[in-house]
Tab-separated table of C-alpha atoms and ligand atoms in Angstrom:
chain	number	residue	atom	x	y	z
A	1	MET	CA	52.661	55.867	-146.997
A	2	ASN	CA	53.736	58.736	-144.750
A	3	SER	CA	56.126	58.085	-141.913
A	4	ILE	CA	54.998	58.215	-138.300
A	5	GLN	CA	57.118	60.070	-135.757
A	6	ALA	CA	57.393	58.193	-132.474
A	7	ILE	CA	58.915	59.562	-129.297
A	8	SER	CA	62.504	59.673	-130.527
A	9	TYR	CA	62.466	57.698	-133.755
A	10	PRO	CA	60.576	57.457	-137.028
A	11	VAL	CA	58.507	54.567	-138.303
A	12	HIS	CA	59.091	54.378	-142.049
A	13	PHE	CA	57.211	52.282	-144.529
A	14	GLN	CA	58.216	50.306	-147.612
A	15	ASP	CA	61.004	51.711	-149.867
A	16	LYS	CA	61.370	54.916	-147.917
A	17	GLY	CA	62.349	52.757	-144.960
A	18	TYR	CA	65.264	51.148	-146.781
A	19	ASN	CA	66.585	54.512	-147.981
A	20	SER	CA	66.309	55.928	-144.478
A	21	LEU	CA	68.046	52.903	-143.004
A	22	SER	CA	70.937	53.207	-145.446
A	23	ASN	CA	71.216	56.926	-144.573
A	24	LEU	CA	71.061	56.206	-140.847
A	25	ILE	CA	73.916	53.721	-141.172
A	26	ALA	CA	76.045	56.144	-143.181
A	27	GLU	CA	75.371	59.091	-140.877
A	28	ASN	CA	76.201	57.176	-137.706
A	29	ASN	CA	79.242	55.476	-139.153
A	30	TYR	CA	78.465	52.193	-137.405
A	31	SER	CA	81.369	49.790	-137.075
A	32	THR	CA	79.469	46.555	-137.777
A	33	LEU	CA	75.863	45.682	-138.566
A	34	PHE	CA	74.546	42.646	-136.708
A	35	ILE	CA	71.384	41.302	-138.270
A	36	LEU	CA	69.390	39.204	-135.822
A	37	VAL	CA	67.218	36.571	-137.492
A	38	ASP	CA	65.682	33.190	-136.782
A	39	GLU	CA	65.833	30.236	-139.158
A	40	ASN	CA	62.586	31.320	-140.834
A	41	THR	CA	63.398	34.966	-141.355
A	42	PHE	CA	66.930	34.081	-142.462
A	43	LYS	CA	65.456	31.892	-145.186
A	44	SER	CA	62.439	33.978	-146.188
A	45	CYS	CA	63.160	37.621	-145.320
A	46	TYR	CA	66.924	38.100	-145.309
A	47	PRO	CA	67.270	37.483	-149.086
A	48	LYS	CA	64.709	40.217	-149.690
A	49	PHE	CA	66.177	42.555	-147.114
A	50	ILE	CA	69.849	42.484	-147.987
A	51	PRO	CA	69.730	43.810	-151.608
A	52	ASN	CA	67.812	46.821	-150.289
A	53	LEU	CA	70.567	47.816	-147.934
A	54	GLN	CA	73.066	50.248	-149.434
A	55	THR	CA	76.152	50.050	-147.266
A	56	ASP	CA	79.792	49.060	-147.290
A	57	LYS	CA	79.834	48.257	-143.582
A	58	ARG	CA	80.688	44.803	-142.318
A	59	ILE	CA	77.533	42.719	-141.937
A	60	GLU	CA	77.260	39.742	-139.589
A	61	VAL	CA	74.172	37.583	-139.304
A	62	ILE	CA	73.251	36.084	-135.948
A	63	GLU	CA	70.583	33.403	-136.023
A	64	ILE	CA	68.553	32.222	-133.051
A	65	GLU	CA	65.954	29.487	-132.903
A	66	SER	CA	62.405	30.663	-133.562
A	67	GLY	CA	59.593	30.450	-131.033
A	68	GLU	CA	58.435	31.990	-127.772
A	69	ILE	CA	60.107	29.136	-125.911
A	70	ASN	CA	63.482	30.603	-126.924
A	71	LYS	CA	62.701	34.139	-125.820
A	72	ASN	CA	64.845	33.861	-122.707
A	73	LEU	CA	68.081	34.976	-121.091
A	74	GLU	CA	69.943	31.900	-122.316
A	75	THR	CA	69.314	32.963	-125.904
A	76	CYS	CA	70.421	36.517	-125.029
A	77	ILE	CA	73.686	35.174	-123.619
A	78	GLY	CA	74.225	33.262	-126.868
A	79	VAL	CA	73.697	36.470	-128.861
A	80	TRP	CA	75.935	38.556	-126.569
A	81	ASN	CA	78.663	35.913	-126.924
A	82	ALA	CA	78.295	35.891	-130.708
A	83	ILE	CA	78.511	39.684	-130.922
A	84	THR	CA	81.572	39.655	-128.675
A	85	GLU	CA	83.323	36.930	-130.677
A	86	LEU	CA	82.553	38.824	-133.872
A	87	GLY	CA	84.198	41.958	-132.497
A	88	GLY	CA	81.080	43.975	-131.640
A	89	ASP	CA	81.707	47.313	-129.975
A	90	ARG	CA	79.750	50.356	-128.839
A	91	LYS	CA	79.403	51.592	-132.414
A	92	SER	CA	77.772	48.354	-133.581
A	93	LEU	CA	74.173	48.396	-134.771
A	94	ILE	CA	71.743	45.532	-134.253
A	95	ILE	CA	69.049	45.167	-136.885
A	96	THR	CA	66.253	42.889	-135.765
A	97	LEU	CA	64.589	41.135	-138.687
A	98	GLY	CA	61.695	39.048	-137.473
A	99	GLY	CA	58.566	38.730	-135.393
A	100	GLY	CA	57.887	39.772	-131.811
A	101	VAL	CA	60.417	37.355	-130.303
A	102	ILE	CA	63.226	38.768	-132.456
A	103	THR	CA	62.301	42.438	-131.969
A	104	ASP	CA	61.663	42.117	-128.194
A	105	LEU	CA	64.785	40.044	-127.561
A	106	GLY	CA	66.974	41.953	-130.014
A	107	GLY	CA	66.046	45.296	-128.500
A	108	PHE	CA	66.830	43.946	-125.035
A	109	VAL	CA	70.172	42.487	-126.162
A	110	ALA	CA	71.124	45.820	-127.753
A	111	SER	CA	70.057	47.886	-124.747
A	112	CYS	CA	72.205	45.869	-122.336
A	113	PHE	CA	75.291	45.204	-124.488
A	114	LYS	CA	78.118	47.466	-123.265
A	115	ARG	CA	75.400	49.533	-121.522
A	116	GLY	CA	73.464	50.019	-124.729
A	117	ILE	CA	74.045	50.069	-128.462
A	118	ASP	CA	71.723	51.234	-131.220
A	119	PHE	CA	69.123	48.987	-132.776
A	120	VAL	CA	66.619	49.137	-135.620
A	121	ASN	CA	63.466	47.046	-135.771
A	122	ILE	CA	62.290	45.467	-139.000
A	123	PRO	CA	59.147	43.540	-138.091
A	124	THR	CA	58.190	40.713	-140.436
A	125	THR	CA	54.948	39.486	-138.837
A	126	LEU	CA	51.669	41.317	-138.470
A	127	LEU	CA	51.932	41.148	-134.686
A	128	SER	CA	55.345	42.742	-134.592
A	129	MET	CA	54.353	45.378	-137.159
A	130	VAL	CA	51.288	46.580	-135.276
A	131	ASP	CA	52.555	46.103	-131.735
A	132	ALA	CA	55.898	44.654	-130.648
A	133	SER	CA	58.279	46.700	-132.800
A	134	VAL	CA	56.843	50.068	-131.786
A	135	GLY	CA	56.605	51.566	-128.301
A	136	GLY	CA	59.956	50.815	-126.730
A	137	LYS	CA	59.184	47.658	-124.760
A	138	THR	CA	62.031	45.169	-124.936
A	139	GLY	CA	62.548	42.002	-122.970
A	140	VAL	CA	62.378	38.259	-122.562
A	141	ASP	CA	60.365	35.674	-120.666
A	142	LEU	CA	61.370	34.125	-117.356
A	143	GLY	CA	60.460	30.461	-117.705
A	144	VAL	CA	56.944	30.595	-119.093
A	145	LEU	CA	56.232	33.961	-117.471
A	146	LYS	CA	55.890	36.468	-120.255
A	147	ASN	CA	58.176	39.495	-120.580
A	148	GLN	CA	59.246	39.485	-116.933
A	149	ILE	CA	62.777	40.673	-117.671
A	150	GLY	CA	63.169	43.765	-119.792
A	151	LEU	CA	63.425	47.476	-120.100
A	152	PHE	CA	62.036	50.392	-122.023
A	153	ALA	CA	64.433	51.255	-124.820
A	154	ASN	CA	63.710	52.882	-128.158
A	155	PRO	CA	65.078	51.827	-131.523
A	156	GLU	CA	66.730	54.312	-133.887
A	157	MET	CA	63.989	53.602	-136.391
A	158	VAL	CA	61.351	51.046	-137.329
A	159	LEU	CA	61.024	49.897	-140.923
A	160	VAL	CA	57.684	48.369	-141.872
A	161	ASP	CA	57.678	46.524	-145.190
A	162	THR	CA	54.349	44.755	-145.535
A	163	SER	CA	55.655	42.472	-148.277
A	164	TYR	CA	57.281	40.360	-145.512
A	165	LEU	CA	53.764	39.274	-144.591
A	166	THR	CA	53.776	36.940	-147.593
A	167	THR	CA	56.363	34.876	-145.678
A	168	VAL	CA	54.162	34.078	-142.685
A	169	SER	CA	51.317	31.606	-142.154
A	170	GLU	CA	47.649	32.474	-141.955
A	171	ARG	CA	47.765	31.507	-138.283
A	172	GLU	CA	50.434	34.165	-137.727
A	173	ILE	CA	48.352	36.778	-139.550
A	174	LYS	CA	45.415	35.913	-137.325
A	175	SER	CA	47.645	36.269	-134.294
A	176	GLY	CA	48.450	39.865	-135.249
A	177	THR	CA	44.803	40.542	-136.059
A	178	ALA	CA	43.982	40.157	-132.359
A	179	GLU	CA	46.083	43.228	-131.575
A	180	ILE	CA	44.234	45.223	-134.253
A	181	ILE	CA	40.919	44.109	-132.724
A	182	LYS	CA	42.254	45.313	-129.358
A	183	TYR	CA	42.983	48.780	-130.789
A	184	GLY	CA	39.467	48.760	-132.205
A	185	ILE	CA	37.733	47.825	-128.961
A	186	THR	CA	39.715	50.154	-126.741
A	187	TYR	CA	40.496	53.153	-128.937
A	188	ASP	CA	38.930	53.301	-132.380
A	189	ILE	CA	35.881	51.154	-133.002
A	190	THR	CA	36.107	51.676	-136.773
A	191	LEU	CA	39.024	49.221	-136.810
A	192	PHE	CA	36.882	46.611	-135.055
A	193	ASN	CA	34.004	47.207	-137.466
A	194	GLU	CA	36.242	46.983	-140.500
A	195	ILE	CA	37.480	43.574	-139.409
A	196	LYS	CA	33.963	42.504	-138.477
A	197	ASN	CA	32.507	43.565	-141.814
A	198	ASN	CA	35.536	42.085	-143.568
A	199	LYS	CA	34.931	44.018	-146.780
A	200	ASP	CA	37.777	45.303	-148.944
A	201	LEU	CA	40.153	45.069	-146.026
A	202	LYS	CA	43.400	46.790	-146.883
A	203	ILE	CA	46.005	45.363	-144.611
A	204	GLU	CA	48.378	48.319	-145.157
A	205	ASP	CA	45.689	50.705	-143.890
A	206	LEU	CA	44.947	48.547	-140.848
A	207	ILE	CA	48.650	48.392	-140.027
A	208	PHE	CA	49.126	52.130	-140.475
A	209	ARG	CA	46.144	53.019	-138.279
A	210	SER	CA	47.206	50.493	-135.612
A	211	ILE	CA	50.699	51.973	-135.415
A	212	GLU	CA	49.219	55.470	-135.314
A	213	ILE	CA	47.037	54.475	-132.347
A	214	LYS	CA	49.829	52.722	-130.506
A	215	ASN	CA	52.079	55.706	-131.037
A	216	GLU	CA	49.434	58.178	-129.824
A	217	VAL	CA	48.985	56.165	-126.644
A	218	VAL	CA	52.711	55.652	-126.030
A	219	LEU	CA	53.473	59.338	-126.602
A	220	LYS	CA	51.018	60.184	-123.806
A	221	ASP	CA	52.366	57.550	-121.435
A	222	PRO	CA	55.668	55.969	-122.507
A	223	LYS	CA	56.293	54.062	-119.259
A	224	GLU	CA	52.783	52.673	-118.757
A	225	GLN	CA	51.772	54.695	-115.718
A	226	ASN	CA	48.202	55.214	-116.925
A	227	ILE	CA	46.647	55.238	-120.423
A	228	ARG	CA	49.207	52.857	-121.943
A	229	LYS	CA	47.650	50.171	-119.762
A	230	ILE	CA	44.746	50.011	-122.256
A	231	LEU	CA	47.149	48.271	-124.610
A	232	ASN	CA	47.059	45.407	-122.136
A	233	PHE	CA	43.345	44.868	-122.636
A	234	GLY	CA	42.795	41.128	-123.006
A	235	HIS	CA	46.417	40.484	-122.075
A	236	THR	CA	46.052	40.054	-118.317
A	237	LEU	CA	44.135	36.802	-118.523
A	238	GLY	CA	45.406	36.190	-122.077
A	239	HIS	CA	49.065	36.060	-120.990
A	240	ALA	CA	48.216	33.616	-118.188
A	241	ILE	CA	46.397	31.382	-120.673
A	242	GLU	CA	49.264	31.672	-123.155
A	243	SER	CA	51.819	30.763	-120.449
A	244	PHE	CA	49.670	27.867	-119.250
A	245	TYR	CA	49.535	26.378	-122.744
A	246	LEU	CA	53.264	26.984	-123.185
A	247	GLU	CA	54.123	25.016	-120.062
A	248	SER	CA	51.610	22.167	-120.627
A	249	ASP	CA	53.368	19.264	-122.347
A	250	ASP	CA	50.087	17.719	-123.448
A	251	LYS	CA	48.745	20.881	-125.134
A	252	GLU	CA	49.682	22.575	-128.347
A	253	SER	CA	50.860	26.128	-127.613
A	254	LEU	CA	48.532	28.957	-128.517
A	255	THR	CA	49.785	31.900	-130.525
A	256	HIS	CA	49.895	35.187	-128.629
A	257	GLY	CA	46.898	36.449	-130.591
A	258	GLU	CA	44.835	33.305	-129.981
A	259	ALA	CA	45.431	33.646	-126.241
A	260	ILE	CA	44.654	37.343	-126.027
A	261	ALA	CA	41.549	36.898	-128.186
A	262	ILE	CA	40.252	34.572	-125.460
A	263	GLY	CA	41.437	37.119	-122.890
A	264	MET	CA	39.467	39.877	-124.626
A	265	VAL	CA	36.236	37.846	-124.577
A	266	CYS	CA	36.715	37.061	-120.874
A	267	GLU	CA	37.620	40.636	-119.971
A	268	CYS	CA	34.553	41.939	-121.870
A	269	PHE	CA	32.474	39.555	-119.767
A	270	MET	CA	34.076	40.875	-116.545
A	271	SER	CA	33.499	44.425	-117.829
A	272	ALA	CA	29.794	43.700	-118.275
A	273	LYS	CA	29.499	42.362	-114.738
A	274	LEU	CA	31.519	45.117	-113.059
A	275	LEU	CA	31.170	48.216	-115.210
A	276	GLY	CA	27.951	47.738	-117.168
A	277	PHE	CA	29.666	47.138	-120.503
A	278	PRO	CA	26.665	46.284	-122.741
A	279	ALA	CA	25.882	42.568	-123.015
A	280	GLU	CA	25.255	42.812	-126.773
A	281	LYS	CA	28.789	44.152	-127.214
A	282	VAL	CA	30.228	41.234	-125.239
A	283	LYS	CA	28.423	38.996	-127.697
A	284	GLU	CA	29.715	41.023	-130.636
A	285	VAL	CA	33.307	40.571	-129.453
A	286	LYS	CA	32.833	36.861	-128.750
A	287	ASP	CA	31.197	36.307	-132.158
A	288	LEU	CA	34.037	38.082	-133.937
A	289	VAL	CA	36.694	36.153	-132.005
A	290	LEU	CA	35.020	32.818	-132.712
A	291	SER	CA	34.645	33.703	-136.388
A	292	ILE	CA	38.413	34.140	-136.675
A	293	TYR	CA	39.959	31.701	-134.180
A	294	SER	CA	38.955	28.116	-133.617
A	295	LYS	CA	37.556	27.567	-130.173
A	296	THR	CA	40.002	26.475	-127.486
A	297	ALA	CA	38.263	24.355	-124.875
A	298	LEU	CA	39.494	25.705	-121.544
A	299	LEU	CA	39.270	22.786	-119.132
A	300	THR	CA	37.834	23.345	-115.663
A	301	ASP	CA	40.809	21.369	-114.325
A	302	ASP	CA	43.139	23.963	-115.849
A	303	PHE	CA	41.546	26.997	-114.209
A	304	THR	CA	43.663	26.682	-111.043
A	305	GLY	CA	46.890	26.608	-113.070
A	306	ILE	CA	45.785	29.630	-115.096
A	307	MET	CA	44.820	31.527	-111.924
A	308	GLU	CA	48.236	30.736	-110.430
A	309	LEU	CA	49.994	32.230	-113.480
A	310	LEU	CA	47.772	35.304	-113.311
A	311	LYS	CA	49.491	36.183	-110.027
A	312	HIS	CA	52.659	37.006	-111.986
A	313	ASP	CA	51.149	39.609	-114.301
A	314	LYS	CA	53.383	42.676	-114.484
A	315	LYS	CA	50.540	45.057	-113.614
A	316	ASN	CA	49.941	43.379	-110.247
A	317	VAL	CA	50.650	45.419	-107.154
A	318	ASN	CA	50.768	43.966	-103.628
A	319	GLY	CA	49.684	40.598	-104.956
A	320	GLN	CA	46.495	42.090	-106.405
A	321	VAL	CA	45.698	41.389	-110.071
A	322	ASN	CA	44.888	44.590	-111.984
A	323	PHE	CA	42.709	44.435	-115.075
A	324	VAL	CA	41.918	47.074	-117.691
A	325	LEU	CA	38.157	46.818	-118.171
A	326	LEU	CA	35.629	48.611	-120.344
A	327	LYS	CA	32.594	50.747	-119.602
A	328	ASP	CA	31.901	50.775	-123.325
A	329	PHE	CA	33.848	50.474	-126.546
A	330	GLU	CA	36.594	53.156	-126.458
A	331	ASP	CA	35.807	53.837	-122.769
A	332	TYR	CA	37.959	52.099	-120.193
A	333	LYS	CA	38.738	51.899	-116.493
A	334	LEU	CA	42.265	51.071	-115.373
A	335	ASP	CA	43.397	49.034	-112.373
A	336	CYS	CA	40.183	47.085	-111.782
A	337	LYS	CA	40.266	44.408	-109.103
A	338	VAL	CA	38.330	41.288	-110.029
A	339	GLN	CA	37.268	38.496	-107.679
A	340	GLU	CA	38.592	35.050	-108.516
A	341	ASP	CA	35.052	33.672	-108.984
A	342	LEU	CA	34.307	36.212	-111.692
A	343	ILE	CA	37.524	35.412	-113.528
A	344	ILE	CA	36.526	31.758	-113.531
A	345	ASP	CA	32.978	32.636	-114.641
A	346	SER	CA	34.469	34.584	-117.531
A	347	MET	CA	36.375	31.519	-118.729
A	348	GLU	CA	33.203	29.468	-118.437
A	349	PHE	CA	31.420	32.138	-120.470
A	350	TYR	CA	34.088	31.829	-123.176
A	351	ASN	CA	33.640	28.045	-123.137
A	352	ALA	CA	29.847	28.137	-123.275
B	401	LIG	N1	52.003	45.526	-126.078
B	401	LIG	C1	51.531	46.496	-125.203
B	401	LIG	C2	52.405	47.689	-125.093
B	401	LIG	O1	53.348	47.827	-125.856
B	401	LIG	O2	52.199	48.512	-124.235
């Protein structure tokens, strides 16, 4: 697979990625390599990763606990302390080996440590391959509020090795699939149709095209002033639903993809009501979502809590929630204001 050139760094695939990483390390003469993992990627991915790395530099592994619940400042402090105790300096390199929590948090840790050290992302889940590891967003959650603390910072390179996908569950693969569906709906409907028709799906091709799309969008608008907002389609309500399930003791958490899949159905419904997005396409999206993800019954009693969390979305300005909605597939309108009643109707539509 060819490499993709992002704003200031390459995205390399498979073996070429390992060679490039070894070269990058030699050329920059890093003092120490800190590999950030969680207990799962340490067990399942690190043994595959390490023989591919050609270097004589000192390597230190830092392990954090897996899960969105640990994507917070407390975990960052633990990592900063570990790097400090292990003698990290400005010429240290952090290599993130994991899913979205590891790449988001690791990039943030690197960007703040001693005012910024280099980092390389090696995503091991579908979600982090097609979304989190590319585009320069780093950060952590504040309580259950998603990605409230963070900054834009680019890695030195991204290495995508799709063989890591054999280490993750089907539920995780489905979580990442939601982001591919998002690229399809908002930018390139062929991706949506390929998943819908589900014939001879080649995951490598879906990943490559998804990264290409994300990169095209980010190159046009790195700091999310305009077109990059389309990458938030389904995420405005989806994040609120995800946070609500994260903070509810009596509910099993949803994966990011499960939550934004619901968000996409709801936001298609709002799009139909406000922008004339065709009703048959709303149905098409809902049918596809329900064919992949089991239905989550959103309780009427929970709507108030979800609406409360919606007020913290990062796109909000002056207390007003801003949605990205669709006039059609691949045709969007940014910064749409939506009345509370319609948001609630959209959740009822998902439930129906
Ligand atoms: N995940 C959306 C973005 O990177 O802009």
